[in-house]
Amino acid sequence: MINIFSNLFNRNNDPKSIISFDVIESIYGYLYHESNSIEFKMKGIYDSVLVNLYSFPYSLDHEEGREEIKKAGFNNAYEVLNELYKKIDIGALSEETMQQGLEYDFIHIQFYSEPGPETKKYLKRVINNFIIFFCCTNSLETNDFKILYSSTHFLDYTKGLLDTEKLDIDNPKTETQQIGIKDFKKVLQGICQYLDLEIPETVELPSTENLLANEEATEADFEEFIKLVSRGNIEEKELKKQSKKLFKNYKKEAKEYHSIVEDHFAFFESIDAWNSDWKFDPEDAEYFISDLIGEDFTFEYPEETYSHELFPYIQSELERSNLELLTYETYGDNYLFFVANKDEVERILELSELTKIEVNQL
């Protein structure tokens, strides 16, 4: 176990930031004393948040880990650790220290974020890996931490660690890092809520809401979802009828519900959607979006631009009216587009997760 000591000086502990030693130390304490692995769902975060406490050398001390270390060109886990320490300016372990067989803990927090405009052309979501190492800053006691970051999947865990780079929370290098850091702040708040850990009063919370996702959807959730994706363009009687039907289907077994979800699309297309092949022209977009929003819609785009390459130009024009184009996940090679009020998109995505009717941003 590392020796955690709250030194008031020379440590990474901005009292206003949730990315601080006091918050991360409390998470570490739970992982060390209670459970070294947690998984939970949060509002606004796709899929589960994974939080694990690992250590050198023991977390790599198995056949697969030893093969990964050898393939990476190292003799043991401590050499891998020293390579990581170089990235974050932590002093290397001496040969004598390695021989003592001491344990060096680190926290791995993993979750998905929405990609930025450029990345969105290729990926629906980006994975974030925050690797947190504790250290000493002008102190003999552990009073600080450093973070390594990666936005790739760790198929080979040792290689995944070695491919990470030092993260400067205040100066992200890329848009992906910037989005990941913004979500990381919410995730830390969500972890504290999930584990019932106290957050210092000085911390400026990323959200005033309860960030934990509800385990089960309710009929009211389906009703709210339909209202939002239709922008209120549905009769109250039909709204009640359809939300009751969707909720009834939702309560069926998972395998059966997955096939039922595909049948929902006829209803969503009827209330306000454009069913398109994966390949479409700008003129198609202008015609159908005009129909969806009830007014003439035109947008500027470069010549010889088609299909998904049109999305940034469509979104820029819709944004002028506080609107955004989204699509239901049809599990096929077609889109089922709809237009939503931009300030309601985050809630639509939360309800999408809850109701299992998947919606994708473009």
Short mmCIF file of C-alpha atoms in Angstrom, two decimals:
data_model
loop_
_atom_site.label_atom_id
_atom_site.label_comp_id
_atom_site.label_asym_id
_atom_site.label_seq_id
_atom_site.Cartn_x
_atom_site.Cartn_y
_atom_site.Cartn_z
CA MET A 1 0.00 0.00 0.00
CA ILE A 2 1.21 3.51 -0.71
CA ASN A 3 1.55 5.88 2.20
CA ILE A 4 -1.06 8.58 1.62
CA PHE A 5 -0.38 11.81 3.48
CA SER A 6 -2.18 15.09 2.87
CA ASN A 7 0.70 17.51 2.69
CA LEU A 8 -0.63 21.04 2.30
CA PHE A 9 2.31 22.19 0.20
CA ASN A 10 3.85 21.40 -3.17
CA ARG A 11 1.29 18.92 -4.36
CA ASN A 12 -1.26 18.60 -7.10
CA ASN A 13 -4.23 19.70 -5.06
CA ASP A 14 -6.12 22.66 -6.49
CA PRO A 15 -8.87 23.01 -3.86
CA LYS A 16 -11.38 24.07 -6.53
CA SER A 17 -10.72 21.22 -8.94
CA ILE A 18 -12.19 17.76 -8.66
CA ILE A 19 -9.03 16.45 -10.35
CA SER A 20 -7.10 16.82 -7.11
CA PHE A 21 -5.11 14.69 -4.69
CA ASP A 22 -7.76 14.69 -1.96
CA VAL A 23 -10.48 13.36 -4.31
CA ILE A 24 -8.27 10.77 -6.03
CA GLU A 25 -6.78 9.66 -2.70
CA SER A 26 -10.25 8.94 -1.34
CA ILE A 27 -11.05 6.84 -4.42
CA TYR A 28 -7.75 4.99 -3.97
CA GLY A 29 -8.61 4.32 -0.32
CA TYR A 30 -11.87 2.63 -1.30
CA LEU A 31 -10.21 0.57 -4.03
CA TYR A 32 -7.47 -0.58 -1.66
CA HIS A 33 -9.58 -1.37 1.39
CA GLU A 34 -12.98 -2.35 -0.06
CA SER A 35 -12.87 -3.51 -3.66
CA ASN A 36 -10.12 -3.15 -6.25
CA SER A 37 -12.56 -3.04 -9.15
CA ILE A 38 -15.86 -1.20 -9.71
CA GLU A 39 -18.15 -0.84 -12.70
CA PHE A 40 -21.19 1.42 -12.90
CA LYS A 41 -23.30 3.48 -15.29
CA MET A 42 -23.51 7.27 -15.42
CA LYS A 43 -25.84 9.70 -17.09
CA GLY A 44 -24.32 11.09 -20.26
CA ILE A 45 -21.59 8.43 -20.49
CA TYR A 46 -22.00 5.62 -22.99
CA ASP A 47 -21.69 2.12 -21.53
CA SER A 48 -20.08 1.52 -18.14
CA VAL A 49 -17.36 3.40 -16.30
CA LEU A 50 -14.59 0.98 -15.27
CA VAL A 51 -12.32 1.74 -12.32
CA ASN A 52 -9.53 -0.67 -11.38
CA LEU A 53 -6.66 -0.68 -8.92
CA TYR A 54 -3.62 -2.43 -10.38
CA SER A 55 -0.03 -2.76 -9.22
CA PHE A 56 3.46 -3.40 -10.48
CA PRO A 57 4.69 -6.11 -10.62
CA TYR A 58 1.75 -8.31 -9.61
CA SER A 59 -0.89 -7.21 -12.13
CA LEU A 60 1.44 -8.30 -14.95
CA ASP A 61 2.73 -11.38 -13.13
CA HIS A 62 0.92 -14.02 -15.18
CA GLU A 63 1.68 -15.91 -18.38
CA GLU A 64 0.02 -13.45 -20.73
CA GLY A 65 1.53 -10.45 -18.92
CA ARG A 66 5.03 -11.93 -18.99
CA GLU A 67 4.68 -12.60 -22.73
CA GLU A 68 3.57 -8.99 -23.28
CA ILE A 69 6.55 -7.69 -21.30
CA LYS A 70 8.96 -9.86 -23.31
CA LYS A 71 7.37 -8.80 -26.62
CA ALA A 72 7.78 -5.14 -25.62
CA GLY A 73 11.52 -5.71 -25.12
CA PHE A 74 11.69 -5.67 -21.31
CA ASN A 75 12.83 -8.25 -18.78
CA ASN A 76 10.32 -7.60 -16.02
CA ALA A 77 7.40 -5.43 -14.93
CA TYR A 78 9.62 -3.01 -13.01
CA GLU A 79 11.43 -2.11 -16.24
CA VAL A 80 8.06 -1.33 -17.81
CA LEU A 81 7.22 0.81 -14.78
CA ASN A 82 10.47 2.74 -15.13
CA GLU A 83 9.61 3.42 -18.79
CA LEU A 84 6.29 4.88 -17.69
CA TYR A 85 7.96 6.88 -14.91
CA LYS A 86 10.16 8.53 -17.55
CA LYS A 87 7.06 9.92 -19.24
CA ILE A 88 5.82 11.59 -16.05
CA ASP A 89 9.13 12.68 -14.52
CA ILE A 90 9.13 10.24 -11.61
CA GLY A 91 12.54 8.91 -10.54
CA ALA A 92 13.40 5.45 -11.83
CA LEU A 93 13.61 2.43 -9.53
CA SER A 94 17.15 1.23 -8.92
CA GLU A 95 18.15 -2.39 -9.39
CA GLU A 96 18.45 -2.69 -5.61
CA THR A 97 14.89 -1.38 -5.14
CA MET A 98 13.57 -3.80 -7.76
CA GLN A 99 15.10 -6.70 -5.85
CA GLN A 100 13.03 -5.79 -2.78
CA GLY A 101 9.84 -6.84 -4.60
CA LEU A 102 7.84 -3.80 -3.49
CA GLU A 103 4.38 -3.10 -4.88
CA TYR A 104 3.57 0.11 -6.81
CA ASP A 105 -0.14 0.80 -7.21
CA PHE A 106 -1.90 2.71 -9.97
CA ILE A 107 -5.52 3.44 -10.87
CA HIS A 108 -6.94 2.83 -14.34
CA ILE A 109 -10.18 4.69 -15.12
CA GLN A 110 -11.80 3.87 -18.46
CA PHE A 111 -14.91 5.31 -20.14
CA TYR A 112 -16.22 6.51 -23.52
CA SER A 113 -16.71 10.09 -24.75
CA GLU A 114 -18.38 11.59 -27.78
CA PRO A 115 -15.74 12.40 -30.42
CA GLY A 116 -14.95 15.88 -31.70
CA PRO A 117 -16.13 16.99 -35.17
CA GLU A 118 -13.07 15.64 -37.01
CA THR A 119 -12.94 12.28 -35.22
CA LYS A 120 -16.71 11.90 -35.56
CA LYS A 121 -16.21 11.29 -39.29
CA TYR A 122 -14.63 7.94 -38.41
CA LEU A 123 -15.75 6.98 -34.89
CA LYS A 124 -19.03 7.14 -33.00
CA ARG A 125 -17.26 7.14 -29.63
CA VAL A 126 -13.75 7.50 -28.26
CA ILE A 127 -12.41 5.45 -25.37
CA ASN A 128 -10.53 7.28 -22.60
CA ASN A 129 -7.87 5.62 -20.46
CA PHE A 130 -6.68 7.66 -17.47
CA ILE A 131 -3.74 5.96 -15.76
CA ILE A 132 -3.00 7.56 -12.37
CA PHE A 133 0.30 7.09 -10.54
CA PHE A 134 1.00 8.45 -7.06
CA CYS A 135 4.28 10.17 -6.27
CA CYS A 136 6.08 12.52 -3.88
CA THR A 137 6.57 16.21 -4.64
CA ASN A 138 9.09 17.90 -2.34
CA SER A 139 8.12 15.43 0.35
CA LEU A 140 9.11 12.06 1.76
CA GLU A 141 5.44 11.08 1.85
CA THR A 142 3.13 10.34 -1.08
CA ASN A 143 1.36 13.63 -1.69
CA ASP A 144 0.86 13.96 -5.42
CA PHE A 145 -0.17 12.15 -8.61
CA LYS A 146 0.65 12.13 -12.32
CA ILE A 147 -1.63 11.02 -15.16
CA LEU A 148 -0.93 9.12 -18.37
CA TYR A 149 -3.59 9.10 -21.08
CA SER A 150 -4.55 7.05 -24.11
CA SER A 151 -7.57 6.98 -26.41
CA THR A 152 -6.95 3.48 -27.76
CA HIS A 153 -8.16 0.07 -26.61
CA PHE A 154 -5.71 -1.93 -24.47
CA LEU A 155 -5.78 -5.21 -26.41
CA ASP A 156 -2.22 -5.86 -25.20
CA TYR A 157 -2.22 -4.31 -21.73
CA THR A 158 1.54 -3.77 -21.49
CA LYS A 159 1.68 -2.17 -24.94
CA GLY A 160 -1.39 -0.11 -24.05
CA LEU A 161 0.42 1.29 -21.01
CA LEU A 162 3.59 1.96 -22.99
CA ASP A 163 1.64 3.80 -25.69
CA THR A 164 0.14 6.27 -23.21
CA GLU A 165 1.41 9.84 -22.98
CA LYS A 166 1.74 12.34 -20.16
CA LEU A 167 -1.45 14.34 -19.69
CA ASP A 168 -1.44 18.01 -18.78
CA ILE A 169 -4.94 18.62 -17.42
CA ASP A 170 -4.71 22.37 -18.04
CA ASN A 171 -3.20 22.11 -21.53
CA PRO A 172 -4.68 19.22 -23.52
CA LYS A 173 -2.81 18.51 -26.76
CA THR A 174 -5.80 17.44 -28.81
CA GLU A 175 -9.54 17.93 -29.01
CA THR A 176 -9.96 14.30 -27.96
CA GLN A 177 -7.98 14.95 -24.77
CA GLN A 178 -9.95 18.14 -24.13
CA ILE A 179 -13.29 16.33 -24.36
CA GLY A 180 -11.93 13.42 -22.31
CA ILE A 181 -10.75 15.74 -19.51
CA LYS A 182 -14.12 17.49 -19.39
CA ASP A 183 -15.87 14.13 -19.04
CA PHE A 184 -13.20 12.90 -16.58
CA LYS A 185 -14.25 15.61 -14.15
CA LYS A 186 -17.84 14.36 -14.28
CA VAL A 187 -16.68 10.76 -14.01
CA LEU A 188 -14.72 11.54 -10.83
CA GLN A 189 -17.86 13.12 -9.36
CA GLY A 190 -19.85 10.07 -10.47
CA ILE A 191 -17.35 7.70 -8.84
CA CYS A 192 -17.62 9.61 -5.56
CA GLN A 193 -21.42 9.51 -5.73
CA TYR A 194 -21.39 5.79 -6.54
CA LEU A 195 -19.01 4.99 -3.66
CA ASP A 196 -20.64 7.54 -1.32
CA LEU A 197 -17.33 9.38 -0.88
CA GLU A 198 -17.34 12.92 0.47
CA ILE A 199 -16.09 15.60 -1.93
CA PRO A 200 -14.39 18.60 -0.25
CA GLU A 201 -16.64 21.66 -0.03
CA THR A 202 -14.03 23.76 -1.83
CA VAL A 203 -14.38 21.72 -5.03
CA GLU A 204 -16.39 23.26 -7.86
CA LEU A 205 -18.58 20.36 -8.92
CA PRO A 206 -18.90 19.70 -12.66
CA SER A 207 -22.62 18.96 -12.18
CA THR A 208 -25.27 19.81 -9.60
CA GLU A 209 -27.24 16.67 -10.51
CA ASN A 210 -27.10 13.09 -9.38
CA LEU A 211 -24.93 11.61 -12.14
CA LEU A 212 -25.76 7.97 -11.49
CA ALA A 213 -27.91 6.34 -14.12
CA ASN A 214 -31.17 4.75 -13.07
CA GLU A 215 -31.05 0.98 -13.27
CA GLU A 216 -34.44 0.64 -14.95
CA ALA A 217 -36.45 2.83 -17.30
CA THR A 218 -40.02 3.82 -16.46
CA GLU A 219 -43.02 4.53 -18.66
CA ALA A 220 -42.44 8.24 -17.95
CA ASP A 221 -38.92 7.92 -19.43
CA PHE A 222 -40.34 6.62 -22.71
CA GLU A 223 -42.91 9.40 -22.72
CA GLU A 224 -40.18 12.02 -22.23
CA PHE A 225 -38.03 10.38 -24.93
CA ILE A 226 -40.86 10.50 -27.49
CA LYS A 227 -41.62 14.14 -26.63
CA LEU A 228 -38.01 15.16 -27.15
CA VAL A 229 -37.28 13.26 -30.37
CA SER A 230 -40.53 14.56 -31.88
CA ARG A 231 -39.91 18.10 -30.54
CA GLY A 232 -43.41 17.93 -29.08
CA ASN A 233 -45.10 17.25 -32.42
CA ILE A 234 -47.33 14.41 -31.25
CA GLU A 235 -50.87 14.25 -29.92
CA GLU A 236 -51.18 13.56 -26.19
CA LYS A 237 -53.37 10.49 -26.75
CA GLU A 238 -50.86 8.99 -29.19
CA LEU A 239 -47.99 9.88 -26.85
CA LYS A 240 -49.57 7.95 -23.97
CA LYS A 241 -50.42 4.99 -26.19
CA GLN A 242 -46.95 4.66 -27.70
CA SER A 243 -45.03 5.21 -24.47
CA LYS A 244 -47.12 2.48 -22.82
CA LYS A 245 -46.37 0.14 -25.74
CA LEU A 246 -42.64 0.87 -25.73
CA PHE A 247 -42.43 0.37 -21.98
CA LYS A 248 -44.32 -2.92 -22.19
CA ASN A 249 -41.83 -4.17 -24.79
CA TYR A 250 -38.89 -2.89 -22.72
CA LYS A 251 -39.88 -5.16 -19.83
CA LYS A 252 -39.46 -8.24 -22.00
CA GLU A 253 -36.27 -10.30 -21.96
CA ALA A 254 -33.12 -8.63 -23.30
CA LYS A 255 -32.71 -10.88 -26.36
CA GLU A 256 -36.35 -10.47 -27.32
CA TYR A 257 -36.26 -6.72 -26.69
CA HIS A 258 -33.30 -6.24 -29.05
CA SER A 259 -35.37 -7.51 -31.98
CA ILE A 260 -38.41 -5.56 -30.81
CA VAL A 261 -36.42 -2.30 -30.85
CA GLU A 262 -36.03 -2.66 -34.62
CA ASP A 263 -39.84 -2.68 -34.93
CA HIS A 264 -40.01 0.65 -33.08
CA PHE A 265 -38.51 2.43 -36.07
CA ALA A 266 -41.76 2.46 -38.04
CA PHE A 267 -43.31 4.48 -35.23
CA PHE A 268 -40.37 6.89 -34.96
CA GLU A 269 -40.36 7.39 -38.72
CA SER A 270 -44.05 8.24 -38.60
CA ILE A 271 -43.66 11.00 -36.00
CA ASP A 272 -40.74 12.91 -37.51
CA ALA A 273 -37.86 11.11 -39.20
CA TRP A 274 -36.12 10.67 -42.54
CA ASN A 275 -35.22 7.11 -43.54
CA SER A 276 -32.23 7.31 -45.86
CA ASP A 277 -29.82 4.96 -47.51
CA TRP A 278 -26.20 5.38 -46.37
CA LYS A 279 -25.56 7.28 -49.62
CA PHE A 280 -27.46 10.53 -50.21
CA ASP A 281 -27.07 13.82 -52.07
CA PRO A 282 -27.10 17.38 -50.64
CA GLU A 283 -30.41 17.97 -52.39
CA ASP A 284 -31.91 15.00 -50.54
CA ALA A 285 -30.75 16.44 -47.23
CA GLU A 286 -32.19 19.87 -47.98
CA TYR A 287 -35.55 18.42 -49.07
CA PHE A 288 -36.06 16.03 -46.15
CA ILE A 289 -34.72 18.33 -43.42
CA SER A 290 -37.01 21.07 -44.72
CA ASP A 291 -39.87 18.63 -44.24
CA LEU A 292 -38.68 17.70 -40.73
CA ILE A 293 -38.39 21.27 -39.45
CA GLY A 294 -41.37 22.70 -41.35
CA GLU A 295 -39.45 25.42 -43.20
CA ASP A 296 -37.07 25.78 -46.12
CA PHE A 297 -33.61 24.47 -45.28
CA THR A 298 -30.51 25.07 -47.39
CA PHE A 299 -26.84 24.88 -46.52
CA GLU A 300 -23.49 25.58 -48.13
CA TYR A 301 -21.10 22.73 -48.92
CA PRO A 302 -18.06 22.09 -51.13
CA GLU A 303 -18.63 20.62 -54.58
CA GLU A 304 -18.54 16.84 -54.89
CA THR A 305 -19.49 16.37 -51.23
CA TYR A 306 -21.97 13.60 -50.43
CA SER A 307 -23.43 11.47 -47.67
CA HIS A 308 -21.66 11.50 -44.26
CA GLU A 309 -19.19 14.14 -45.50
CA LEU A 310 -22.12 16.58 -45.51
CA PHE A 311 -22.78 16.26 -41.76
CA PRO A 312 -20.52 19.12 -40.55
CA TYR A 313 -22.11 21.54 -43.03
CA ILE A 314 -25.64 20.44 -42.19
CA GLN A 315 -24.97 20.74 -38.45
CA SER A 316 -23.44 24.22 -38.81
CA GLU A 317 -26.55 25.50 -40.55
CA LEU A 318 -28.97 23.78 -38.15
CA GLU A 319 -27.05 25.20 -35.20
CA ARG A 320 -28.15 28.69 -36.28
CA SER A 321 -31.67 27.60 -35.30
CA ASN A 322 -30.50 25.74 -32.15
CA LEU A 323 -31.16 22.39 -33.85
CA GLU A 324 -29.08 19.24 -34.38
CA LEU A 325 -29.39 16.27 -36.72
CA LEU A 326 -29.19 12.83 -35.09
CA THR A 327 -29.95 9.28 -36.13
CA TYR A 328 -31.40 6.20 -34.51
CA GLU A 329 -29.11 3.16 -34.60
CA THR A 330 -30.93 0.97 -37.13
CA TYR A 331 -28.42 -1.89 -36.95
CA GLY A 332 -28.31 -1.80 -40.76
CA ASP A 333 -26.78 0.20 -43.62
CA ASN A 334 -29.37 2.96 -43.48
CA TYR A 335 -29.92 6.08 -41.40
CA LEU A 336 -33.10 7.09 -39.62
CA PHE A 337 -32.48 10.81 -39.17
CA PHE A 338 -34.38 13.16 -36.92
CA VAL A 339 -33.90 16.76 -35.80
CA ALA A 340 -33.75 17.70 -32.12
CA ASN A 341 -33.50 20.92 -30.18
CA LYS A 342 -29.78 21.30 -29.48
CA ASP A 343 -30.24 22.03 -25.77
CA GLU A 344 -32.19 18.77 -25.39
CA VAL A 345 -29.67 16.48 -27.09
CA GLU A 346 -27.83 15.56 -23.90
CA ARG A 347 -31.08 14.46 -22.27
CA ILE A 348 -32.08 12.49 -25.38
CA LEU A 349 -28.77 10.59 -25.20
CA GLU A 350 -29.30 9.87 -21.50
CA LEU A 351 -32.79 8.51 -22.18
CA SER A 352 -31.43 6.55 -25.14
CA GLU A 353 -29.09 4.73 -22.79
CA LEU A 354 -31.87 4.11 -20.31
CA THR A 355 -34.51 2.91 -22.77
CA LYS A 356 -32.03 0.93 -24.92
CA ILE A 357 -33.29 2.73 -28.04
CA GLU A 358 -29.89 3.77 -29.33
CA VAL A 359 -29.40 7.25 -30.74
CA ASN A 360 -26.17 8.43 -32.35
CA GLN A 361 -24.79 11.91 -32.82
CA LEU A 362 -23.37 12.63 -36.26
#
